[in-house]
Short mmCIF file of C-alpha atoms in Angstrom, two decimals:
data_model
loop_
_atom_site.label_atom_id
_atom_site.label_comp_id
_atom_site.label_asym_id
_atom_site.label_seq_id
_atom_site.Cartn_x
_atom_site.Cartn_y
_atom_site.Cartn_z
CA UNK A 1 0.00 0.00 0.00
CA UNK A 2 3.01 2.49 0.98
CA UNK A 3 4.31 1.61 -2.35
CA UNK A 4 1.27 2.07 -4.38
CA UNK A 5 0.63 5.45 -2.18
CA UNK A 6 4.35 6.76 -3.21
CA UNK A 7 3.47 5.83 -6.82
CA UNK A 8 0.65 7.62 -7.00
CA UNK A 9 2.30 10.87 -5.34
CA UNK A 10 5.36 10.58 -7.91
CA UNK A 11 2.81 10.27 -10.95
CA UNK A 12 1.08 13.37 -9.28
CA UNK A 13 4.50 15.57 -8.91
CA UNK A 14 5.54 14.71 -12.67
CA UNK A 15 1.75 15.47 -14.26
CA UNK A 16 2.13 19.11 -12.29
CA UNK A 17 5.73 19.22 -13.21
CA UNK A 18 4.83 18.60 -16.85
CA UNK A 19 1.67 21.03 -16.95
CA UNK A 20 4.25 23.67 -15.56
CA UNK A 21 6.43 23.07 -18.34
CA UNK A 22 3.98 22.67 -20.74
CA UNK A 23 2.23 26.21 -19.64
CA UNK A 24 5.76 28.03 -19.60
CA UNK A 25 6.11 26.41 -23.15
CA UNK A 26 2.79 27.78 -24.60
CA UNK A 27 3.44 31.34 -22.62
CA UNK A 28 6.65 31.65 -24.09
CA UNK A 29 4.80 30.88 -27.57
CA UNK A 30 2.31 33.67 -26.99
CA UNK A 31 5.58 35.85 -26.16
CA UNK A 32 7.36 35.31 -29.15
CA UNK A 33 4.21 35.47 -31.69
CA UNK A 34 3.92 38.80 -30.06
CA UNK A 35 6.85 40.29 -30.29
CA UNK A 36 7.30 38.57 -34.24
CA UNK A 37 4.37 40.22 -34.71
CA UNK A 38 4.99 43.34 -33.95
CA UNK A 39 8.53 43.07 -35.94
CA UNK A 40 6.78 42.14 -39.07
CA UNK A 41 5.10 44.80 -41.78
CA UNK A 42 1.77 44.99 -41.33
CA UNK A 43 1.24 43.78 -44.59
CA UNK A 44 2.19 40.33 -43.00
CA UNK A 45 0.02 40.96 -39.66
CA UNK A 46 -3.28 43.00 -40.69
CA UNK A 47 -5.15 41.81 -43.28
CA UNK A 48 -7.90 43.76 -44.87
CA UNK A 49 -11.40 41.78 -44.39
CA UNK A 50 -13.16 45.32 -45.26
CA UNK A 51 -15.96 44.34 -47.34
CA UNK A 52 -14.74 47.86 -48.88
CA UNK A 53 -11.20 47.02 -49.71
CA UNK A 54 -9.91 50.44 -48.27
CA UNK A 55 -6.84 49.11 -46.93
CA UNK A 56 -6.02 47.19 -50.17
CA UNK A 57 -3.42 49.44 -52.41
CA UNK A 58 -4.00 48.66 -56.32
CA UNK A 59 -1.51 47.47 -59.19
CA UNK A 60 -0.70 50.88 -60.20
CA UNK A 61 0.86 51.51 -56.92
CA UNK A 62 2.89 48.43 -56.83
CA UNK A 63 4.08 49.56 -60.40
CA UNK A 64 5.24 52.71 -59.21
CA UNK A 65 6.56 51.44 -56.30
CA UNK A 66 8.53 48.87 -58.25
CA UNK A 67 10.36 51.88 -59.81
CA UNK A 68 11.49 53.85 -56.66
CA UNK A 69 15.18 53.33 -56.24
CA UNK A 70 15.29 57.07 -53.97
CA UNK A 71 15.13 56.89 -49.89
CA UNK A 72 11.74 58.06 -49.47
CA UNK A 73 10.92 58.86 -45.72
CA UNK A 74 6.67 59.00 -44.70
CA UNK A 75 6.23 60.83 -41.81
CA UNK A 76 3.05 61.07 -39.40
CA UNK A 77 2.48 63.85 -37.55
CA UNK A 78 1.07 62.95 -34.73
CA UNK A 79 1.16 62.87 -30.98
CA UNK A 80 0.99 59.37 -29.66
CA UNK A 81 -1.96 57.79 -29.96
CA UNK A 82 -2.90 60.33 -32.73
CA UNK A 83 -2.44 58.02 -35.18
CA UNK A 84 -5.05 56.97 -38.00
CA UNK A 85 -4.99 53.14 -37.83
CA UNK A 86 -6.11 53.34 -41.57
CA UNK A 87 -4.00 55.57 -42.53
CA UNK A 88 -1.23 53.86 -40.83
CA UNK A 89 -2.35 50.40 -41.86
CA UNK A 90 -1.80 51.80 -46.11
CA UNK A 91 1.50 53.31 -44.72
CA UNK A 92 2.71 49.97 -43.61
CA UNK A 93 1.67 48.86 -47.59
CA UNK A 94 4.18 51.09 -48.68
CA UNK A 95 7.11 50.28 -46.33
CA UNK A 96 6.71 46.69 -47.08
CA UNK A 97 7.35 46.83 -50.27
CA UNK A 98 10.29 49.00 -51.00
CA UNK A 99 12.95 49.16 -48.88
CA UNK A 100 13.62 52.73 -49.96
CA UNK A 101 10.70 53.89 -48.45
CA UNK A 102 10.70 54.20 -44.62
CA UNK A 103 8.12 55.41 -41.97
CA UNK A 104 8.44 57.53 -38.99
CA UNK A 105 6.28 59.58 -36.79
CA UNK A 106 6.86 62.86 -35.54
CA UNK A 107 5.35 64.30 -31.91
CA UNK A 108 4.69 68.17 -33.14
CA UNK A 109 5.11 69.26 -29.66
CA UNK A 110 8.27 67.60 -28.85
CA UNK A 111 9.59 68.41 -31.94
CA UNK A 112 8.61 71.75 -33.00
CA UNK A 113 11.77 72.71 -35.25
CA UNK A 114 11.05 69.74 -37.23
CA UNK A 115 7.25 71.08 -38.37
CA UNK A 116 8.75 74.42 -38.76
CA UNK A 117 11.38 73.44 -41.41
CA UNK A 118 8.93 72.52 -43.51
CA UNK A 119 6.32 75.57 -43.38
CA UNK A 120 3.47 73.45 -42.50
CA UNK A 121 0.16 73.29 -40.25
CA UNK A 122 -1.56 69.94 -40.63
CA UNK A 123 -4.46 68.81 -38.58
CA UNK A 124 -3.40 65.62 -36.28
CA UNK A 125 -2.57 62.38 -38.16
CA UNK A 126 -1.79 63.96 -41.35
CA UNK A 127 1.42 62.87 -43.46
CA UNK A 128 4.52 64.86 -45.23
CA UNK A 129 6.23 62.32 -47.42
CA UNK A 130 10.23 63.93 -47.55
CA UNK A 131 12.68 62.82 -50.48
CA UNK A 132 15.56 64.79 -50.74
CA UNK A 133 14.99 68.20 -51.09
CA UNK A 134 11.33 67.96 -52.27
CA UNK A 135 8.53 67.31 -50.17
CA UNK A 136 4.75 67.16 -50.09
CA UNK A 137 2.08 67.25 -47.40
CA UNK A 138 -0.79 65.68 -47.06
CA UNK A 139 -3.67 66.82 -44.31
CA UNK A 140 -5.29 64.26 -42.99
CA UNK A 141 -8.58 65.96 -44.42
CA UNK A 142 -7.58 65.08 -47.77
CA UNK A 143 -7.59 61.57 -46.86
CA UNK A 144 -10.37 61.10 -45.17
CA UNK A 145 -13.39 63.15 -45.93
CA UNK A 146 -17.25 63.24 -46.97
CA UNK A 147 -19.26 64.17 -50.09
CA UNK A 148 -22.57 65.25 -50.95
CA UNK A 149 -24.18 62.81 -53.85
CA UNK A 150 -26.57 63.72 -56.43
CA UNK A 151 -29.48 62.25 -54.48
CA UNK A 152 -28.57 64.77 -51.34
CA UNK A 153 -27.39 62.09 -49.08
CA UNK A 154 -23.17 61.96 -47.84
CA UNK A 155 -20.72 59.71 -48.72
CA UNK A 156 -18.02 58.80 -47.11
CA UNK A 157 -14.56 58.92 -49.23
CA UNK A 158 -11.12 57.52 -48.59
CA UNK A 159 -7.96 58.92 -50.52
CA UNK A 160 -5.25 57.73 -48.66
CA UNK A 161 -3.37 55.60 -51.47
CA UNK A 162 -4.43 58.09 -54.14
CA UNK A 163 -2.66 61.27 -52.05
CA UNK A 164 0.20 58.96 -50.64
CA UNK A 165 0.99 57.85 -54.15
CA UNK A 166 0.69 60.93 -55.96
CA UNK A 167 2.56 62.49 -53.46
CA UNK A 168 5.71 59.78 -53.98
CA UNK A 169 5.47 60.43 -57.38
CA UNK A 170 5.92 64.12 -57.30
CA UNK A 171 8.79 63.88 -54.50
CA UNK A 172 11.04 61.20 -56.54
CA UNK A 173 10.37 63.46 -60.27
CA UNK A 174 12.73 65.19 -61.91
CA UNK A 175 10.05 66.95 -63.34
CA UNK A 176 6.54 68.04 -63.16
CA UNK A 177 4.48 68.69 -66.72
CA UNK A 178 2.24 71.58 -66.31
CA UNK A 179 -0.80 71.41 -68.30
CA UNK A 180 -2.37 75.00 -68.60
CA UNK A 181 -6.84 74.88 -68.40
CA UNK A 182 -7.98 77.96 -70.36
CA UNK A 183 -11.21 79.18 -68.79
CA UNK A 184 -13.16 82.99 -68.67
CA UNK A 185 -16.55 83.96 -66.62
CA UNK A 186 -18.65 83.43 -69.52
CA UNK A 187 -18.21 81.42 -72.03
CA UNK A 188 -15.63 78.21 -70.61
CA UNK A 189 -16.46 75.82 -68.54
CA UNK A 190 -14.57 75.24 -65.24
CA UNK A 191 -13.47 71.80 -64.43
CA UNK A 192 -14.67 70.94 -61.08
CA UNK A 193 -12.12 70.88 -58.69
CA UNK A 194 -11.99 66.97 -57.87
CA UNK A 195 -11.62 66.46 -61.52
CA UNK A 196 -8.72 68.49 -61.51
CA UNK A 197 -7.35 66.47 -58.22
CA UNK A 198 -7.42 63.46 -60.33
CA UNK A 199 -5.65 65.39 -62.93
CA UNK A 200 -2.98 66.55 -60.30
CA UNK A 201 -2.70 63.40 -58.58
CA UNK A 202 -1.07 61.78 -62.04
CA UNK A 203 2.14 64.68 -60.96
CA UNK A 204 0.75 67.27 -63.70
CA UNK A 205 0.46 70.98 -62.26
CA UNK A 206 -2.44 72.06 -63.46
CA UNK A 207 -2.65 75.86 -64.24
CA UNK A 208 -5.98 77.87 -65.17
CA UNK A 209 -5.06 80.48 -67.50
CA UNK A 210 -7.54 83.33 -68.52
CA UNK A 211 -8.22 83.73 -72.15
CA UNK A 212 -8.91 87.61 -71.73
CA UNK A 213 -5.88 89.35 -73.56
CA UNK A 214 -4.33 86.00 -74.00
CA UNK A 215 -1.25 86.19 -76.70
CA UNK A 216 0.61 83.23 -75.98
CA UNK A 217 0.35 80.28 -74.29
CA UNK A 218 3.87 79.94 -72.32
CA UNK A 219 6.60 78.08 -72.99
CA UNK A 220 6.57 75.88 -70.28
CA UNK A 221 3.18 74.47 -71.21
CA UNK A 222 3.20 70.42 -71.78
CA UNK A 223 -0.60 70.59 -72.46
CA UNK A 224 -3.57 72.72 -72.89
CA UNK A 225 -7.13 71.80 -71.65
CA UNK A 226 -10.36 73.38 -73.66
CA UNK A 227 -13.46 72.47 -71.38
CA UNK A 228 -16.59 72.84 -72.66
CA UNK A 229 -16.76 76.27 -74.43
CA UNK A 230 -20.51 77.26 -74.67
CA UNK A 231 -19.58 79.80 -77.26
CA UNK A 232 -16.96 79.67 -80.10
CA UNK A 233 -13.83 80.75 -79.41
CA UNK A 234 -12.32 84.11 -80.51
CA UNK A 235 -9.93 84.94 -83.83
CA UNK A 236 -7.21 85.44 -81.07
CA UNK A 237 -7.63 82.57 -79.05
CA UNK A 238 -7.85 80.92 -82.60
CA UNK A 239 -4.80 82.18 -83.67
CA UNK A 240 -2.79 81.33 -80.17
CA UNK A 241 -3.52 78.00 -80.26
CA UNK A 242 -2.95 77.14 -83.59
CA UNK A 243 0.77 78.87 -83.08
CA UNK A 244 0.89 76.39 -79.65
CA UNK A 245 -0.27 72.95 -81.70
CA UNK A 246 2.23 74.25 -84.91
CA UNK A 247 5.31 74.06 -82.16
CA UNK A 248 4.03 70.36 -81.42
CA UNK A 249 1.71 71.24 -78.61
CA UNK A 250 -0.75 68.81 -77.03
CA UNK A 251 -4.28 69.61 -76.87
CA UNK A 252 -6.95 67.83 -74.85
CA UNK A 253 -10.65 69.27 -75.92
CA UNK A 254 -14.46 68.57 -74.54
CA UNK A 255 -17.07 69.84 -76.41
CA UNK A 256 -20.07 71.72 -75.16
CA UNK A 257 -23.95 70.17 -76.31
CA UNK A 258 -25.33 73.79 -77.53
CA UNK A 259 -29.41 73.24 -76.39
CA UNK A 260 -30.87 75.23 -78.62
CA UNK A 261 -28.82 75.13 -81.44
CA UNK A 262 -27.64 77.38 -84.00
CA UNK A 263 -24.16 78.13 -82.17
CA UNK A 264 -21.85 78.16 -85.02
CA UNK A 265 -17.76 76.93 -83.82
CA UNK A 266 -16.05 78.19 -86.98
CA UNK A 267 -12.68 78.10 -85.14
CA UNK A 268 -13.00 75.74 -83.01
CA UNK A 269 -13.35 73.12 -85.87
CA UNK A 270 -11.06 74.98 -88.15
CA UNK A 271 -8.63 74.48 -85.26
CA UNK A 272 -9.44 70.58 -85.08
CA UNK A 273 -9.51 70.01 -88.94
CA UNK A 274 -6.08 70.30 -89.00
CA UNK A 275 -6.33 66.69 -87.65
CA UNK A 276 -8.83 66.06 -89.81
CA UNK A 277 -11.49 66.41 -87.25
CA UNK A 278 -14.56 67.94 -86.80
CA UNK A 279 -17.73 68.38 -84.61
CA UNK A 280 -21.13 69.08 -86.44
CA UNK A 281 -23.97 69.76 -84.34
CA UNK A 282 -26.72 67.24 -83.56
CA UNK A 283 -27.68 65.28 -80.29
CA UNK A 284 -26.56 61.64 -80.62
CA UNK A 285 -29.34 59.51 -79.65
CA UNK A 286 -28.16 55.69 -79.07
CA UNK A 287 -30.97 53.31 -80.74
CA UNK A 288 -29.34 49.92 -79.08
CA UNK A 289 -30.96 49.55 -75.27
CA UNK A 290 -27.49 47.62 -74.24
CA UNK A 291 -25.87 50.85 -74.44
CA UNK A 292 -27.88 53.84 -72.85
CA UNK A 293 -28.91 54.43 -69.46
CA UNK A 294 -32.92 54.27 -69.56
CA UNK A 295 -35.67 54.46 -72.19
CA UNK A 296 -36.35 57.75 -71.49
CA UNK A 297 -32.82 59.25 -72.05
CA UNK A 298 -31.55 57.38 -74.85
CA UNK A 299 -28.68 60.92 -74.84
CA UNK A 300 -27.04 59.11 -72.07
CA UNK A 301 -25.19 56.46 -73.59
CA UNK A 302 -22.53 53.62 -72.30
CA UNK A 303 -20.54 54.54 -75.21
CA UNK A 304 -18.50 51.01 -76.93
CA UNK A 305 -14.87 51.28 -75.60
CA UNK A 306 -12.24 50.63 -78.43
CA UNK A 307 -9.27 49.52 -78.06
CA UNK A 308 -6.49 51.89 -77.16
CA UNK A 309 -3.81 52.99 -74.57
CA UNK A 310 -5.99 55.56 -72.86
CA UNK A 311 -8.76 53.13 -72.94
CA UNK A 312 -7.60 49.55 -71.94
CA UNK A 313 -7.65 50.13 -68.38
CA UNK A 314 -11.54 50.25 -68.36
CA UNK A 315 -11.78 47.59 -70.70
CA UNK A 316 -9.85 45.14 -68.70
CA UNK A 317 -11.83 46.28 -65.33
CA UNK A 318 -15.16 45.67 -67.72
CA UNK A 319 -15.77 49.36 -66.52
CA UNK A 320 -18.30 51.66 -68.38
CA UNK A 321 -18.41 55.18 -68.99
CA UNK A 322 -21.11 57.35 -69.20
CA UNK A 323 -21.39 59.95 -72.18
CA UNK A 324 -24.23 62.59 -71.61
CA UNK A 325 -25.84 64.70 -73.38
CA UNK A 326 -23.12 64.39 -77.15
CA UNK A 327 -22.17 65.98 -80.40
CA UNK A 328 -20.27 63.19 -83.07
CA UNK A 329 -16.98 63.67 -84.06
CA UNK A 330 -16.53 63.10 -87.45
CA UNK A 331 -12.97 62.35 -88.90
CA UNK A 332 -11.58 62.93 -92.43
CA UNK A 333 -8.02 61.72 -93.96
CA UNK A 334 -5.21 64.09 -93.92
CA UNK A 335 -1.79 63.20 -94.52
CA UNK A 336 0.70 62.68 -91.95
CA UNK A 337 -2.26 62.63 -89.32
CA UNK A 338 -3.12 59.41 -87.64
CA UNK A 339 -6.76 59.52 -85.53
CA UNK A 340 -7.69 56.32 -83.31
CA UNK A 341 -11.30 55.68 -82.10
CA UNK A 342 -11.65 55.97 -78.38
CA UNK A 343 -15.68 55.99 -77.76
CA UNK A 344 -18.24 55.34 -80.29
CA UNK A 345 -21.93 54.65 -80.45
CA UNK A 346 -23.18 51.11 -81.61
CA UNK A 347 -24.46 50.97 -85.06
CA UNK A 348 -28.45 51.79 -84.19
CA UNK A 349 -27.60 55.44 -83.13
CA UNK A 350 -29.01 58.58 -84.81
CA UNK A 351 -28.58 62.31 -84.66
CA UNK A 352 -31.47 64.81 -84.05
CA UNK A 353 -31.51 68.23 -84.43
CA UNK A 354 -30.83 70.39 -81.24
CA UNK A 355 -34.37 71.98 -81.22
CA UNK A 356 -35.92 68.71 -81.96
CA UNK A 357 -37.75 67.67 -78.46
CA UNK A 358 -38.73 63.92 -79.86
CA UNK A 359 -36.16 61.88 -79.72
CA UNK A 360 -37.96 59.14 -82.07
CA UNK A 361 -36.18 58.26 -84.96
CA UNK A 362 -37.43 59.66 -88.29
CA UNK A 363 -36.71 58.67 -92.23
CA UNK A 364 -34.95 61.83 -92.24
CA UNK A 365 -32.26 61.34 -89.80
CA UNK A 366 -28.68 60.47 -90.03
CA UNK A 367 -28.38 57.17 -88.44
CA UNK A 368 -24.97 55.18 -88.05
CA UNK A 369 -21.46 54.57 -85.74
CA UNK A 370 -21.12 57.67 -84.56
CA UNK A 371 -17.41 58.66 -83.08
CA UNK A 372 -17.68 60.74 -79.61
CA UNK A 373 -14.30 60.49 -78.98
CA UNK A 374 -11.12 60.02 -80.40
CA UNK A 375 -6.85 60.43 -80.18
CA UNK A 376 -4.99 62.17 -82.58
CA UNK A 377 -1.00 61.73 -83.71
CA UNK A 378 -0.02 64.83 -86.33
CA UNK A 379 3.61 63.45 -87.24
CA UNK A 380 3.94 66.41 -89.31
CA UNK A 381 3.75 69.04 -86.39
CA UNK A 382 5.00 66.26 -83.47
CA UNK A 383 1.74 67.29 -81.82
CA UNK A 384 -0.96 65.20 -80.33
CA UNK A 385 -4.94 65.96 -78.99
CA UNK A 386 -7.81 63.97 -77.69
CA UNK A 387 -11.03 64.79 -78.62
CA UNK A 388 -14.65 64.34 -76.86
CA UNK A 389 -17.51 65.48 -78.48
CA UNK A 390 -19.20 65.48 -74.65
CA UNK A 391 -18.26 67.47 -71.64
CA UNK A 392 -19.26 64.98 -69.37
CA UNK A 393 -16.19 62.86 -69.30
CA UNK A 394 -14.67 65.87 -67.57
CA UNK A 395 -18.13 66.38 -65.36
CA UNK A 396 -17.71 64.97 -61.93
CA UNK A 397 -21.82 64.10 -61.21
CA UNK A 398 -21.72 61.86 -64.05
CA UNK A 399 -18.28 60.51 -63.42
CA UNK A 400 -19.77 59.50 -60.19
CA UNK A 401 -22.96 57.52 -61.57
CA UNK A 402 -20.06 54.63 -63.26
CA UNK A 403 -17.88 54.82 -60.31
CA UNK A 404 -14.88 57.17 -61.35
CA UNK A 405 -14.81 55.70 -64.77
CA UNK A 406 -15.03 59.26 -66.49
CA UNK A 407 -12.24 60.57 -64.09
CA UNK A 408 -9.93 57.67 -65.20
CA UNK A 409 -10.33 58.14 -68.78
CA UNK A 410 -10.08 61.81 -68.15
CA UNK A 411 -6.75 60.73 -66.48
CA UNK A 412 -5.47 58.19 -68.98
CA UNK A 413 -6.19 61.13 -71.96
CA UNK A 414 -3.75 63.02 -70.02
CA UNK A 415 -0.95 60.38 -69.57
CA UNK A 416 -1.36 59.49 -72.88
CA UNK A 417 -0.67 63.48 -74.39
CA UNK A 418 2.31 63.40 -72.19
CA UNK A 419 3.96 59.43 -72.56
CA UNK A 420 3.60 58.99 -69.29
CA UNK A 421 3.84 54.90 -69.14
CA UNK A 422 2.61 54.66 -65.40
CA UNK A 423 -0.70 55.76 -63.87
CA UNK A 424 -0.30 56.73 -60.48
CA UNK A 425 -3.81 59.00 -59.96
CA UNK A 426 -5.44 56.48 -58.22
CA UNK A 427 -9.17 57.71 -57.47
CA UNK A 428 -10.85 57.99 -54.31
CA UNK A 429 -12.88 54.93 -52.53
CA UNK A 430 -16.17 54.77 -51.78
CA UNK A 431 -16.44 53.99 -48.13
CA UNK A 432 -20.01 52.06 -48.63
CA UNK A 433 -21.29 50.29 -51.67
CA UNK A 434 -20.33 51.14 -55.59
CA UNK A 435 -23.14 52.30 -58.02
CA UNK A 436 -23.89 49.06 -60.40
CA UNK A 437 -24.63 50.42 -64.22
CA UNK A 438 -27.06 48.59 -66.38
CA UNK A 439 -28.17 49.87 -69.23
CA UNK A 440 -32.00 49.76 -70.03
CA UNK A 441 -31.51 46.42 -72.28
CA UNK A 442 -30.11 44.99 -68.70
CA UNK A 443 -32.62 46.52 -66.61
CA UNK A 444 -35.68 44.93 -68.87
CA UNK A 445 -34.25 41.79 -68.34
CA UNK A 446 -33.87 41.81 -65.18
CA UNK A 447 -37.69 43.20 -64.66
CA UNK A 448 -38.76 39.93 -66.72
CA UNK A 449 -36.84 37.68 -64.44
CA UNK A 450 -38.47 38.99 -60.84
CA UNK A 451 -41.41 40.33 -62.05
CA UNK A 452 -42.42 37.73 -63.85
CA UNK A 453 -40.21 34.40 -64.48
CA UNK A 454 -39.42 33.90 -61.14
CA UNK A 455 -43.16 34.29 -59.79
CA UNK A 456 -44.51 31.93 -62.36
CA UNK A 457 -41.97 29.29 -61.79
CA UNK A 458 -43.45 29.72 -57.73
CA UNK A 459 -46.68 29.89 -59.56
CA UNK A 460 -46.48 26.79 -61.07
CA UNK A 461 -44.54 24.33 -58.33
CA UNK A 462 -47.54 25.61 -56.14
CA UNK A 463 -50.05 24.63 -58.70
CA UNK A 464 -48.11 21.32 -59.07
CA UNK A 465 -47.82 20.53 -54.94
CA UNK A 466 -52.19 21.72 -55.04
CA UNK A 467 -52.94 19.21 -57.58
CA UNK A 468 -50.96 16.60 -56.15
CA UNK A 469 -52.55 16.79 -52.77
CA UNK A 470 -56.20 16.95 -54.16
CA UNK A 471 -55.37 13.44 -55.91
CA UNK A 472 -54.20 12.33 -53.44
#
């Protein structure tokens, strides 16, 4: 019994011993996973189960990325604690994948000199990303801010990868392109100003310049915008920018829908047919359902993407843009002058006359492919221009309605004038759900399905079980 006693007490003292061991194992486990954690990138330790993919950075920053080869520092200013976890989560993005660029935060009240060498005042959490001598802030209210939709009701937005990146871009450039936007108080449209973000976030300065007592455009210029003129432009403004596009200017130009009609643009298309373009007046009116928005406003049309630089992007996302409201652009040979189709209308569209309130399609209407937009190469003045016969690739409302798709072909017109190979304007995200587009082809179908396939198919199962159970 003694024996059997001390047996049992020696099994006892190794099962504690062993449960001591075994729990200093496991804490030491914890420890470790801890501390490896908090070594690691958070690329490797947060992972982004947003059902909005905010924390996600796209393939056009990698790309960019990729080509860094300068120390790039990111600093936060913030106290501790102050720190956006998003903000700092897309930081960490960064840092893990170049080694060149590096993150550090900066306490503005124990280091005042360091704020002050850099002339800034940003609002808690905000970031200046440093490369050498160049340097670019970025307030934490440019990251993270609301908007006011169409219907009235706010939506969140989140810009941190689109600010961070364009900001990276700018600070490791040799150079900036400055594209000059012509505008006056009466008769040119002004882009609105996130349109011209999206523009700016690509590292192109954009400059208005006023058209009243307008010689030249200066030397410096790498592009000229035209938005939406609701007049025709003057001799002189004429005469200026056909000097610019002789000297191998580029040109980007969005035409303005004249409601009334009768607004002659002599110059305007006698600037444009030295490209061999032109823009007649006439409201396109897309016959096809699959490619306009609703029955009643066949003018707003899901124009066919072709294939092209500026537009493969959107093809490859299966993206759709939204053309409102359109002139055509017609195109005629001219030597030494290549033009490629960007947008164009299927082969059901027509054009009625501006004054014309029906849009039903008479015997007497020109009916066709219609080009609304196209890129143009003159190899005998080095120049190049993109055309749109619609200002709303350029308008941010309708941009909005296909999800930024406007803005990025806005964008890629822009990279395309200038050769820049990589896109790093990388738009703002929706934090909440994405429009979905169907055109009215898409919509009727779906109204057949719930409305009435799907009830009949209940319909008839219940008829079926009823009959079944009478019989039975």
């Amino acid at each position: 019994m003694a024996e059997d006693k001390e047996k049992v007490v020696s099994r006892s003292k190794s099962n504690a011993l062993y449960t001591v061991i075994a729990s200093l194992v496991v804490i030491a486990i914890v420890v470790a996973v801890n501390v490896l954690v908090r070594v690691l990138p958070n690329t490797y330790t947060r992972f982004d189960v947003n059902f909005y993919d905010v924390y996600k950075i796209t393939d056009a920053t990698y790309e960019l990325l990729d080509t860094i080869d300068k120390d790039v520092v990111i600093y936060t200013i913030a106290e501790t604690g102050g720190e956006n976890e998003i903000v700092e989560t897309i930081v960490g993005r960064y840092t893990a994948a170049n080694s060149h660029i590096t993150h550090e935060t900066v306490n503005p009240t124990q280091s005042p000199d360091f704020i002050s060498n850099f002339s800034i005042n940003l609002n808690e959490g905000s970031l200046l990303v440093v490369c050498g001598d160049k340097s670019r802030s970025i307030d934490i209210a440019d990251m993270m801010y609301t908007v006011e939709t169409s219907s009235g009701n706010e939506r969140a937005m989140i810009d941190v990868e689109g600010q961070l990146t364009a900001a990276i871009a700018y600070v490791t450039s040799d150079s900036t392109p400055i594209a000059y936007v012509l505008y006056d108080n009466d008769t040119i449209f002004n882009f609105d100003d996130e349109m011209l973000k999206n523009i700016e976030k690509q590292n192109i300065e954009c400059i208005e310049l006023t058209t009243t007592n307008l010689t030249e455009i200066p030397e410096d210029a790498d592009m000229v915008i035209l938005y939406s003129p609701t007049e025709d432009i003057s001799d002189d403004l004429y005469e200026v920018l056909d000097a610019y596009m002789a000297t191998g200017g580029n040109f980007l130009y969005l035409s303005y829908f004249s409601y009334s009609g009768g607004t002659e643009y002599t110059n305007v298309n006698a600037l444009l047919s030295d490209y061999g373009v032109s823009i007649p007046e006439g409201n396109v009116i897309e016959g096809n359902s699959e490619y306009y928005v609703d029955d009643e406003t066949p003018y707003a049309i899901y124009p066919i993407l072709q294939s092209h630089t500026i537009t493969q992007s959107l093809i490859d996302a299966e993206e759709s843009v939204e053309v409102f409201i359109s002139n055509r652009i017609e195109v005629e040979e001219v030597e030494g002058v290549t033009v490629e189709k960007l947008l164009t209308t299927s082969y059901s569209a027509y054009i009625k006359d501006p004054d014309d309130s029906s849009m039903i399609k008479t015997a007497t209407d020109i009916s066709g492919r219609f080009n609304l937009g196209v890129a143009v190469t003159d190899e005998n003045e080095g120049s190049k221009a993109v055309v749109y016969a619609s200002y709303a690739i350029g308008d941010l409302t309708v941009s909005d309605a296909v999800n930024g798709a406007n803005a990025e072909l806005l964008v890629n017109s822009c990279c395309w004038l200038l050769d820049q190979d990589i896109v790093v304007s990388i738009p703002a995200k929706y934090y909440g759900l994405s429009n979905i587009t169907y055109s009215a082809a898409e919509t009727q179908r779906l109204l057949v399905i719930f409305v009435v396939i799907i009830p009949a198919v209940f319909l008839v199962f219940g008829l079926y079980v009823w009959v079944r159970r009478r019989m039975k």
